[in-house]
JSON list of C-alpha atoms and ligand atoms in Angstrom, two decimals:
[
{"chain": "A", "resi": 1, "resn": "MET", "atom": "CA", "xyz": [12.40, -7.15, -12.74]},
{"chain": "A", "resi": 2, "resn": "ALA", "atom": "CA", "xyz": [11.98, -3.47, -13.48]},
{"chain": "A", "resi": 3, "resn": "ILE", "atom": "CA", "xyz": [11.27, -0.54, -11.38]},
{"chain": "A", "resi": 4, "resn": "ARG", "atom": "CA", "xyz": [7.84, 1.20, -12.12]},
{"chain": "A", "resi": 5, "resn": "ASP", "atom": "CA", "xyz": [6.64, 4.66, -11.57]},
{"chain": "A", "resi": 6, "resn": "VAL", "atom": "CA", "xyz": [4.13, 4.96, -8.64]},
{"chain": "A", "resi": 7, "resn": "LEU", "atom": "CA", "xyz": [0.97, 6.68, -9.24]},
{"chain": "A", "resi": 8, "resn": "THR", "atom": "CA", "xyz": [0.22, 9.84, -7.11]},
{"chain": "A", "resi": 9, "resn": "VAL", "atom": "CA", "xyz": [-3.03, 11.57, -6.34]},
{"chain": "A", "resi": 10, "resn": "PRO", "atom": "CA", "xyz": [-5.55, 12.62, -8.17]},
{"chain": "A", "resi": 11, "resn": "ASP", "atom": "CA", "xyz": [-4.61, 10.04, -10.47]},
{"chain": "A", "resi": 12, "resn": "PRO", "atom": "CA", "xyz": [-8.49, 8.16, -11.08]},
{"chain": "A", "resi": 13, "resn": "ARG", "atom": "CA", "xyz": [-6.63, 4.87, -11.38]},
{"chain": "A", "resi": 14, "resn": "LEU", "atom": "CA", "xyz": [-6.01, 5.11, -7.62]},
{"chain": "A", "resi": 15, "resn": "LYS", "atom": "CA", "xyz": [-9.91, 4.93, -7.14]},
{"chain": "A", "resi": 16, "resn": "GLN", "atom": "CA", "xyz": [-10.25, 1.75, -8.93]},
{"chain": "A", "resi": 17, "resn": "VAL", "atom": "CA", "xyz": [-11.54, -1.39, -6.98]},
{"chain": "A", "resi": 18, "resn": "SER", "atom": "CA", "xyz": [-8.87, -4.00, -8.04]},
{"chain": "A", "resi": 19, "resn": "LYS", "atom": "CA", "xyz": [-9.83, -7.72, -9.67]},
{"chain": "A", "resi": 20, "resn": "PRO", "atom": "CA", "xyz": [-9.11, -10.76, -7.74]},
{"chain": "A", "resi": 21, "resn": "VAL", "atom": "CA", "xyz": [-6.52, -12.97, -9.41]},
{"chain": "A", "resi": 22, "resn": "ASP", "atom": "CA", "xyz": [-7.19, -16.08, -11.20]},
{"chain": "A", "resi": 23, "resn": "LYS", "atom": "CA", "xyz": [-4.41, -18.03, -10.69]},
{"chain": "A", "resi": 24, "resn": "VAL", "atom": "CA", "xyz": [-0.56, -17.51, -8.90]},
{"chain": "A", "resi": 25, "resn": "ASP", "atom": "CA", "xyz": [1.61, -18.26, -12.21]},
{"chain": "A", "resi": 26, "resn": "ASP", "atom": "CA", "xyz": [4.99, -17.22, -13.36]},
{"chain": "A", "resi": 27, "resn": "ALA", "atom": "CA", "xyz": [3.39, -13.52, -15.13]},
{"chain": "A", "resi": 28, "resn": "LEU", "atom": "CA", "xyz": [1.80, -12.86, -11.74]},
{"chain": "A", "resi": 29, "resn": "ARG", "atom": "CA", "xyz": [5.17, -13.67, -9.77]},
{"chain": "A", "resi": 30, "resn": "ALA", "atom": "CA", "xyz": [6.87, -11.19, -12.44]},
{"chain": "A", "resi": 31, "resn": "LEU", "atom": "CA", "xyz": [4.40, -8.53, -11.56]},
{"chain": "A", "resi": 32, "resn": "MET", "atom": "CA", "xyz": [4.97, -9.30, -7.79]},
{"chain": "A", "resi": 33, "resn": "ASP", "atom": "CA", "xyz": [8.90, -8.95, -8.64]},
{"chain": "A", "resi": 34, "resn": "ASP", "atom": "CA", "xyz": [8.33, -5.63, -10.19]},
{"chain": "A", "resi": 35, "resn": "MET", "atom": "CA", "xyz": [6.23, -4.35, -7.34]},
{"chain": "A", "resi": 36, "resn": "LEU", "atom": "CA", "xyz": [9.05, -5.27, -4.63]},
{"chain": "A", "resi": 37, "resn": "GLU", "atom": "CA", "xyz": [11.57, -3.52, -6.75]},
{"chain": "A", "resi": 38, "resn": "SER", "atom": "CA", "xyz": [9.27, -0.63, -7.15]},
{"chain": "A", "resi": 39, "resn": "MET", "atom": "CA", "xyz": [8.73, -0.59, -3.41]},
{"chain": "A", "resi": 40, "resn": "TYR", "atom": "CA", "xyz": [12.31, -0.65, -2.24]},
{"chain": "A", "resi": 41, "resn": "ALA", "atom": "CA", "xyz": [13.21, 1.93, -5.07]},
{"chain": "A", "resi": 42, "resn": "ALA", "atom": "CA", "xyz": [10.74, 4.23, -3.43]},
{"chain": "A", "resi": 43, "resn": "ASP", "atom": "CA", "xyz": [11.52, 3.49, 0.19]},
{"chain": "A", "resi": 44, "resn": "GLY", "atom": "CA", "xyz": [8.20, 2.02, 0.88]},
{"chain": "A", "resi": 45, "resn": "ILE", "atom": "CA", "xyz": [7.22, -0.94, 3.27]},
{"chain": "A", "resi": 46, "resn": "GLY", "atom": "CA", "xyz": [4.37, -1.73, 1.35]},
{"chain": "A", "resi": 47, "resn": "LEU", "atom": "CA", "xyz": [2.85, -1.52, -2.16]},
{"chain": "A", "resi": 48, "resn": "ALA", "atom": "CA", "xyz": [-0.44, -2.54, -3.71]},
{"chain": "A", "resi": 49, "resn": "ALA", "atom": "CA", "xyz": [-0.32, -3.43, -7.32]},
{"chain": "A", "resi": 50, "resn": "ILE", "atom": "CA", "xyz": [-2.59, -0.38, -8.38]},
{"chain": "A", "resi": 51, "resn": "GLN", "atom": "CA", "xyz": [-0.03, 1.78, -7.17]},
{"chain": "A", "resi": 52, "resn": "ILE", "atom": "CA", "xyz": [1.96, 0.71, -10.24]},
{"chain": "A", "resi": 53, "resn": "GLY", "atom": "CA", "xyz": [-1.32, 0.86, -12.53]},
{"chain": "A", "resi": 54, "resn": "GLU", "atom": "CA", "xyz": [-2.31, -2.88, -12.15]},
{"chain": "A", "resi": 55, "resn": "PRO", "atom": "CA", "xyz": [-5.59, -3.34, -10.70]},
{"chain": "A", "resi": 56, "resn": "VAL", "atom": "CA", "xyz": [-5.34, -6.81, -9.43]},
{"chain": "A", "resi": 57, "resn": "ARG", "atom": "CA", "xyz": [-5.39, -7.80, -5.79]},
{"chain": "A", "resi": 58, "resn": "VAL", "atom": "CA", "xyz": [-1.95, -8.26, -4.76]},
{"chain": "A", "resi": 59, "resn": "ILE", "atom": "CA", "xyz": [0.21, -6.57, -2.17]},
{"chain": "A", "resi": 60, "resn": "VAL", "atom": "CA", "xyz": [3.63, -6.77, -1.25]},
{"chain": "A", "resi": 61, "resn": "ILE", "atom": "CA", "xyz": [4.99, -5.75, 2.49]},
{"chain": "A", "resi": 62, "resn": "ASP", "atom": "CA", "xyz": [8.47, -5.53, 3.90]},
{"chain": "A", "resi": 63, "resn": "LEU", "atom": "CA", "xyz": [8.58, -4.22, 7.43]},
{"chain": "A", "resi": 64, "resn": "ALA", "atom": "CA", "xyz": [12.21, -4.81, 8.04]},
{"chain": "A", "resi": 65, "resn": "ARG", "atom": "CA", "xyz": [14.28, -1.71, 8.89]},
{"chain": "A", "resi": 66, "resn": "GLU", "atom": "CA", "xyz": [17.41, -1.06, 6.72]},
{"chain": "A", "resi": 67, "resn": "ASP", "atom": "CA", "xyz": [19.78, -2.78, 9.47]},
{"chain": "A", "resi": 68, "resn": "GLU", "atom": "CA", "xyz": [17.65, -6.16, 9.31]},
{"chain": "A", "resi": 69, "resn": "GLU", "atom": "CA", "xyz": [17.41, -8.88, 7.00]},
{"chain": "A", "resi": 70, "resn": "PRO", "atom": "CA", "xyz": [14.66, -8.59, 4.30]},
{"chain": "A", "resi": 71, "resn": "ASN", "atom": "CA", "xyz": [11.33, -9.85, 5.26]},
{"chain": "A", "resi": 72, "resn": "VAL", "atom": "CA", "xyz": [9.22, -9.80, 2.47]},
{"chain": "A", "resi": 73, "resn": "LYS", "atom": "CA", "xyz": [5.30, -10.75, 2.32]},
{"chain": "A", "resi": 74, "resn": "TYR", "atom": "CA", "xyz": [3.32, -11.19, -0.92]},
{"chain": "A", "resi": 75, "resn": "PHE", "atom": "CA", "xyz": [-0.37, -11.32, -0.70]},
{"chain": "A", "resi": 76, "resn": "VAL", "atom": "CA", "xyz": [-2.73, -12.62, -3.20]},
{"chain": "A", "resi": 77, "resn": "ASN", "atom": "CA", "xyz": [-6.52, -11.94, -3.15]},
{"chain": "A", "resi": 78, "resn": "PRO", "atom": "CA", "xyz": [-6.02, -11.05, 0.60]},
{"chain": "A", "resi": 79, "resn": "VAL", "atom": "CA", "xyz": [-9.13, -11.03, 2.99]},
{"chain": "A", "resi": 80, "resn": "LEU", "atom": "CA", "xyz": [-9.31, -9.53, 6.41]},
{"chain": "A", "resi": 81, "resn": "SER", "atom": "CA", "xyz": [-11.64, -10.76, 9.36]},
{"chain": "A", "resi": 82, "resn": "GLU", "atom": "CA", "xyz": [-11.77, -10.65, 13.01]},
{"chain": "A", "resi": 83, "resn": "PRO", "atom": "CA", "xyz": [-10.84, -7.06, 13.38]},
{"chain": "A", "resi": 84, "resn": "SER", "atom": "CA", "xyz": [-10.09, -6.16, 17.17]},
{"chain": "A", "resi": 85, "resn": "GLU", "atom": "CA", "xyz": [-12.70, -3.79, 18.87]},
{"chain": "A", "resi": 86, "resn": "GLN", "atom": "CA", "xyz": [-9.43, -1.91, 20.30]},
{"chain": "A", "resi": 87, "resn": "LEU", "atom": "CA", "xyz": [-8.12, 0.95, 17.88]},
{"chain": "A", "resi": 88, "resn": "GLU", "atom": "CA", "xyz": [-4.75, 2.38, 17.82]},
{"chain": "A", "resi": 89, "resn": "PRO", "atom": "CA", "xyz": [-3.54, 5.65, 15.98]},
{"chain": "A", "resi": 90, "resn": "TYR", "atom": "CA", "xyz": [-0.51, 5.66, 13.81]},
{"chain": "A", "resi": 91, "resn": "GLU", "atom": "CA", "xyz": [1.30, 8.47, 11.92]},
{"chain": "A", "resi": 92, "resn": "GLU", "atom": "CA", "xyz": [0.53, 6.93, 8.29]},
{"chain": "A", "resi": 93, "resn": "GLY", "atom": "CA", "xyz": [2.15, 8.09, 4.75]},
{"chain": "A", "resi": 94, "resn": "CYS", "atom": "CA", "xyz": [1.60, 6.81, 1.21]},
{"chain": "A", "resi": 95, "resn": "LEU", "atom": "CA", "xyz": [3.94, 6.39, -1.55]},
{"chain": "A", "resi": 96, "resn": "SER", "atom": "CA", "xyz": [0.85, 7.72, -3.68]},
{"chain": "A", "resi": 97, "resn": "VAL", "atom": "CA", "xyz": [0.63, 10.74, -1.49]},
{"chain": "A", "resi": 98, "resn": "PRO", "atom": "CA", "xyz": [4.11, 11.82, -0.93]},
{"chain": "A", "resi": 99, "resn": "THR", "atom": "CA", "xyz": [5.22, 14.16, 1.75]},
{"chain": "A", "resi": 100, "resn": "VAL", "atom": "CA", "xyz": [1.95, 14.01, 3.48]},
{"chain": "A", "resi": 101, "resn": "TYR", "atom": "CA", "xyz": [1.62, 12.39, 6.87]},
{"chain": "A", "resi": 102, "resn": "ASP", "atom": "CA", "xyz": [-1.31, 12.02, 9.52]},
{"chain": "A", "resi": 103, "resn": "GLU", "atom": "CA", "xyz": [-2.74, 9.71, 12.34]},
{"chain": "A", "resi": 104, "resn": "ILE", "atom": "CA", "xyz": [-5.18, 7.17, 11.37]},
{"chain": "A", "resi": 105, "resn": "GLU", "atom": "CA", "xyz": [-6.90, 4.93, 13.77]},
{"chain": "A", "resi": 106, "resn": "ARG", "atom": "CA", "xyz": [-7.28, 1.48, 12.81]},
{"chain": "A", "resi": 107, "resn": "PRO", "atom": "CA", "xyz": [-8.14, -1.93, 14.47]},
{"chain": "A", "resi": 108, "resn": "ASP", "atom": "CA", "xyz": [-4.68, -2.96, 16.33]},
{"chain": "A", "resi": 109, "resn": "ARG", "atom": "CA", "xyz": [-5.05, -6.73, 15.46]},
{"chain": "A", "resi": 110, "resn": "VAL", "atom": "CA", "xyz": [-6.66, -8.17, 12.11]},
{"chain": "A", "resi": 111, "resn": "ARG", "atom": "CA", "xyz": [-6.67, -11.79, 10.52]},
{"chain": "A", "resi": 112, "resn": "VAL", "atom": "CA", "xyz": [-5.34, -11.87, 7.20]},
{"chain": "A", "resi": 113, "resn": "THR", "atom": "CA", "xyz": [-6.04, -14.75, 4.78]},
{"chain": "A", "resi": 114, "resn": "TYR", "atom": "CA", "xyz": [-4.17, -15.05, 1.51]},
{"chain": "A", "resi": 115, "resn": "LEU", "atom": "CA", "xyz": [-2.42, -16.92, -1.21]},
{"chain": "A", "resi": 116, "resn": "ASP", "atom": "CA", "xyz": [1.80, -16.53, -0.75]},
{"chain": "A", "resi": 117, "resn": "TYR", "atom": "CA", "xyz": [4.23, -16.31, -3.81]},
{"chain": "A", "resi": 118, "resn": "ASN", "atom": "CA", "xyz": [3.59, -19.71, -4.27]},
{"chain": "A", "resi": 119, "resn": "GLY", "atom": "CA", "xyz": [-0.10, -19.89, -4.54]},
{"chain": "A", "resi": 120, "resn": "LYS", "atom": "CA", "xyz": [-0.19, -21.68, -0.91]},
{"chain": "A", "resi": 121, "resn": "GLU", "atom": "CA", "xyz": [-3.13, -20.32, 1.42]},
{"chain": "A", "resi": 122, "resn": "VAL", "atom": "CA", "xyz": [-1.93, -18.79, 4.36]},
{"chain": "A", "resi": 123, "resn": "SER", "atom": "CA", "xyz": [-3.73, -17.48, 7.43]},
{"chain": "A", "resi": 124, "resn": "GLU", "atom": "CA", "xyz": [-2.27, -15.35, 10.45]},
{"chain": "A", "resi": 125, "resn": "ILE", "atom": "CA", "xyz": [-2.83, -12.64, 12.69]},
{"chain": "A", "resi": 126, "resn": "ALA", "atom": "CA", "xyz": [-1.50, -9.17, 12.15]},
{"chain": "A", "resi": 127, "resn": "GLU", "atom": "CA", "xyz": [-0.49, -7.04, 15.19]},
{"chain": "A", "resi": 128, "resn": "GLY", "atom": "CA", "xyz": [1.38, -3.56, 15.47]},
{"chain": "A", "resi": 129, "resn": "MET", "atom": "CA", "xyz": [2.78, -1.95, 12.36]},
{"chain": "A", "resi": 130, "resn": "TYR", "atom": "CA", "xyz": [1.79, -5.10, 10.45]},
{"chain": "A", "resi": 131, "resn": "ALA", "atom": "CA", "xyz": [-1.75, -4.63, 11.10]},
{"chain": "A", "resi": 132, "resn": "VAL", "atom": "CA", "xyz": [-1.58, -0.78, 9.93]},
{"chain": "A", "resi": 133, "resn": "CYS", "atom": "CA", "xyz": [0.30, -1.71, 6.88]},
{"chain": "A", "resi": 134, "resn": "ILE", "atom": "CA", "xyz": [-1.92, -4.49, 5.66]},
{"chain": "A", "resi": 135, "resn": "GLN", "atom": "CA", "xyz": [-4.93, -2.36, 6.26]},
{"chain": "A", "resi": 136, "resn": "HIS", "atom": "CA", "xyz": [-3.74, 0.52, 4.59]},
{"chain": "A", "resi": 137, "resn": "GLU", "atom": "CA", "xyz": [-2.87, -1.70, 1.81]},
{"chain": "A", "resi": 138, "resn": "MET", "atom": "CA", "xyz": [-6.31, -3.41, 1.75]},
{"chain": "A", "resi": 139, "resn": "ASP", "atom": "CA", "xyz": [-8.06, -0.02, 1.37]},
{"chain": "A", "resi": 140, "resn": "HIS", "atom": "CA", "xyz": [-5.92, 0.52, -1.98]},
{"chain": "A", "resi": 141, "resn": "LEU", "atom": "CA", "xyz": [-7.72, -2.56, -3.57]},
{"chain": "A", "resi": 142, "resn": "GLU", "atom": "CA", "xyz": [-10.89, -1.09, -2.71]},
{"chain": "A", "resi": 143, "resn": "GLY", "atom": "CA", "xyz": [-9.71, 2.57, -4.26]},
{"chain": "A", "resi": 144, "resn": "VAL", "atom": "CA", "xyz": [-9.36, 4.28, -0.66]},
{"chain": "A", "resi": 145, "resn": "LEU", "atom": "CA", "xyz": [-6.50, 6.32, 0.54]},
{"chain": "A", "resi": 146, "resn": "PHE", "atom": "CA", "xyz": [-5.59, 6.97, 4.02]},
{"chain": "A", "resi": 147, "resn": "ILE", "atom": "CA", "xyz": [-6.39, 10.82, 3.05]},
{"chain": "A", "resi": 148, "resn": "ASP", "atom": "CA", "xyz": [-10.07, 9.62, 2.48]},
{"chain": "A", "resi": 149, "resn": "TYR", "atom": "CA", "xyz": [-10.18, 9.52, 6.38]},
{"chain": "A", "resi": 150, "resn": "LEU", "atom": "CA", "xyz": [-9.42, 13.03, 6.87]},
{"chain": "A", "resi": 151, "resn": "SER", "atom": "CA", "xyz": [-11.38, 16.16, 6.71]},
{"chain": "A", "resi": 152, "resn": "ARG", "atom": "CA", "xyz": [-12.35, 17.63, 3.11]},
{"chain": "A", "resi": 153, "resn": "LEU", "atom": "CA", "xyz": [-10.00, 20.52, 4.09]},
{"chain": "A", "resi": 154, "resn": "LYS", "atom": "CA", "xyz": [-6.83, 18.44, 5.23]},
{"chain": "A", "resi": 155, "resn": "ARG", "atom": "CA", "xyz": [-7.57, 15.82, 2.12]},
{"chain": "A", "resi": 156, "resn": "ASN", "atom": "CA", "xyz": [-7.83, 18.79, -0.70]},
{"chain": "A", "resi": 157, "resn": "ARG", "atom": "CA", "xyz": [-4.87, 20.31, 0.89]},
{"chain": "A", "resi": 158, "resn": "ALA", "atom": "CA", "xyz": [-2.73, 16.85, 0.58]},
{"chain": "A", "resi": 159, "resn": "VAL", "atom": "CA", "xyz": [-3.98, 16.65, -2.99]},
{"chain": "A", "resi": 160, "resn": "GLN", "atom": "CA", "xyz": [-2.71, 20.20, -3.59]},
{"chain": "A", "resi": 161, "resn": "LYS", "atom": "CA", "xyz": [0.70, 19.85, -2.09]},
{"chain": "A", "resi": 162, "resn": "VAL", "atom": "CA", "xyz": [1.17, 16.70, -4.20]},
{"chain": "A", "resi": 163, "resn": "LYS", "atom": "CA", "xyz": [0.13, 18.22, -7.45]},
{"chain": "A", "resi": 164, "resn": "LYS", "atom": "CA", "xyz": [2.38, 21.26, -6.82]},
{"chain": "A", "resi": 165, "resn": "LEU", "atom": "CA", "xyz": [5.40, 18.73, -6.12]},
{"chain": "A", "resi": 166, "resn": "GLU", "atom": "CA", "xyz": [4.77, 16.56, -9.28]},
{"chain": "A", "resi": 167, "resn": "LYS", "atom": "CA", "xyz": [4.65, 19.80, -11.48]},
{"chain": "A", "resi": 168, "resn": "GLU", "atom": "CA", "xyz": [8.00, 20.85, -9.77]},
{"chain": "A", "resi": 169, "resn": "LYS", "atom": "CA", "xyz": [9.56, 17.36, -10.41]},
{"chain": "A", "resi": 170, "resn": "GLU", "atom": "CA", "xyz": [8.20, 17.76, -14.23]},
{"chain": "A", "resi": 171, "resn": "ARG", "atom": "CA", "xyz": [9.80, 21.07, -14.31]},
{"chain": "A", "resi": 172, "resn": "ASP", "atom": "CA", "xyz": [13.08, 19.85, -13.03]},
{"chain": "A", "resi": 173, "resn": "ASP", "atom": "CA", "xyz": [12.95, 16.77, -14.99]},
{"chain": "A", "resi": 174, "resn": "ALA", "atom": "CA", "xyz": [12.67, 19.18, -18.33]},
{"chain": "A", "resi": 175, "resn": "ALA", "atom": "CA", "xyz": [15.24, 21.27, -17.22]},
{"chain": "B", "resi": 201, "resn": "GNR", "atom": "O1", "xyz": [5.82, 3.16, 2.88]},
{"chain": "B", "resi": 201, "resn": "GNR", "atom": "C1", "xyz": [4.71, 3.38, 3.59]},
{"chain": "B", "resi": 201, "resn": "GNR", "atom": "N1", "xyz": [4.96, 3.56, 4.81]},
{"chain": "B", "resi": 201, "resn": "GNR", "atom": "C2", "xyz": [3.65, 3.46, 5.60]},
{"chain": "B", "resi": 201, "resn": "GNR", "atom": "C3", "xyz": [3.75, 4.14, 6.95]},
{"chain": "B", "resi": 201, "resn": "GNR", "atom": "C4", "xyz": [2.92, 4.15, 7.62]},
{"chain": "B", "resi": 201, "resn": "GNR", "atom": "C5", "xyz": [1.64, 3.35, 7.53]},
{"chain": "B", "resi": 201, "resn": "GNR", "atom": "C6", "xyz": [1.56, 2.78, 6.10]},
{"chain": "B", "resi": 201, "resn": "GNR", "atom": "C7", "xyz": [2.48, 2.95, 5.40]},
{"chain": "B", "resi": 201, "resn": "GNR", "atom": "S1", "xyz": [2.44, 2.06, 3.61]},
{"chain": "B", "resi": 201, "resn": "GNR", "atom": "C8", "xyz": [3.71, 3.52, 2.94]},
{"chain": "B", "resi": 201, "resn": "GNR", "atom": "C9", "xyz": [3.60, 2.84, 1.29]},
{"chain": "B", "resi": 201, "resn": "GNR", "atom": "C10", "xyz": [2.33, 2.71, 0.76]},
{"chain": "B", "resi": 201, "resn": "GNR", "atom": "O2", "xyz": [1.79, 3.60, 0.45]},
{"chain": "B", "resi": 201, "resn": "GNR", "atom": "N2", "xyz": [1.71, 1.52, 0.74]},
{"chain": "B", "resi": 201, "resn": "GNR", "atom": "O3", "xyz": [0.64, 1.55, -0.17]},
{"chain": "B", "resi": 202, "resn": "NI", "atom": "NI1", "xyz": [-0.05, 3.61, 0.17]}
]
């Protein structure tokens, strides 16, 4: 397993539409293992493969708090359906837009159908933070970030903030 760098805005790869997976095999499981390790290293609750530069339709999520047992879920070729009419606001963040947080409204319930780590088909209803997270990750598979729902002013500010942050990090790394 390996910890991989998480891409940040304005990296154009984050705008790519990810490709469906053919087969859940050991090579794909190795990618899912790297995704989980990279997500934990970055203190995230979810990660889409494109965030580590792999444009395939794979997501990992672990919503457990630090004082809880890990609760890892892997999603291959996930599809959302039956979104609730009821929307709920939630303060979102993204490892690809570090230090930026803003409130986004999304359906508060949605069905998610996917293949799991072993390639078995699963279908379940997601609610609450699980619903928020799976919709946020599904957006990554379509090249969409949560800041794309904000005003152009807020989005541009967010990108500038991350660019500055990354530049400072580069400078610190060089020193
Ligand atoms: O770690 C993450 N936290 C988070 C908080 C609120 C809404 C969505 C998220 S997902 C994010 C990790 C990430 O960027 N996944 O793509
Ligand atoms: Ni994200």
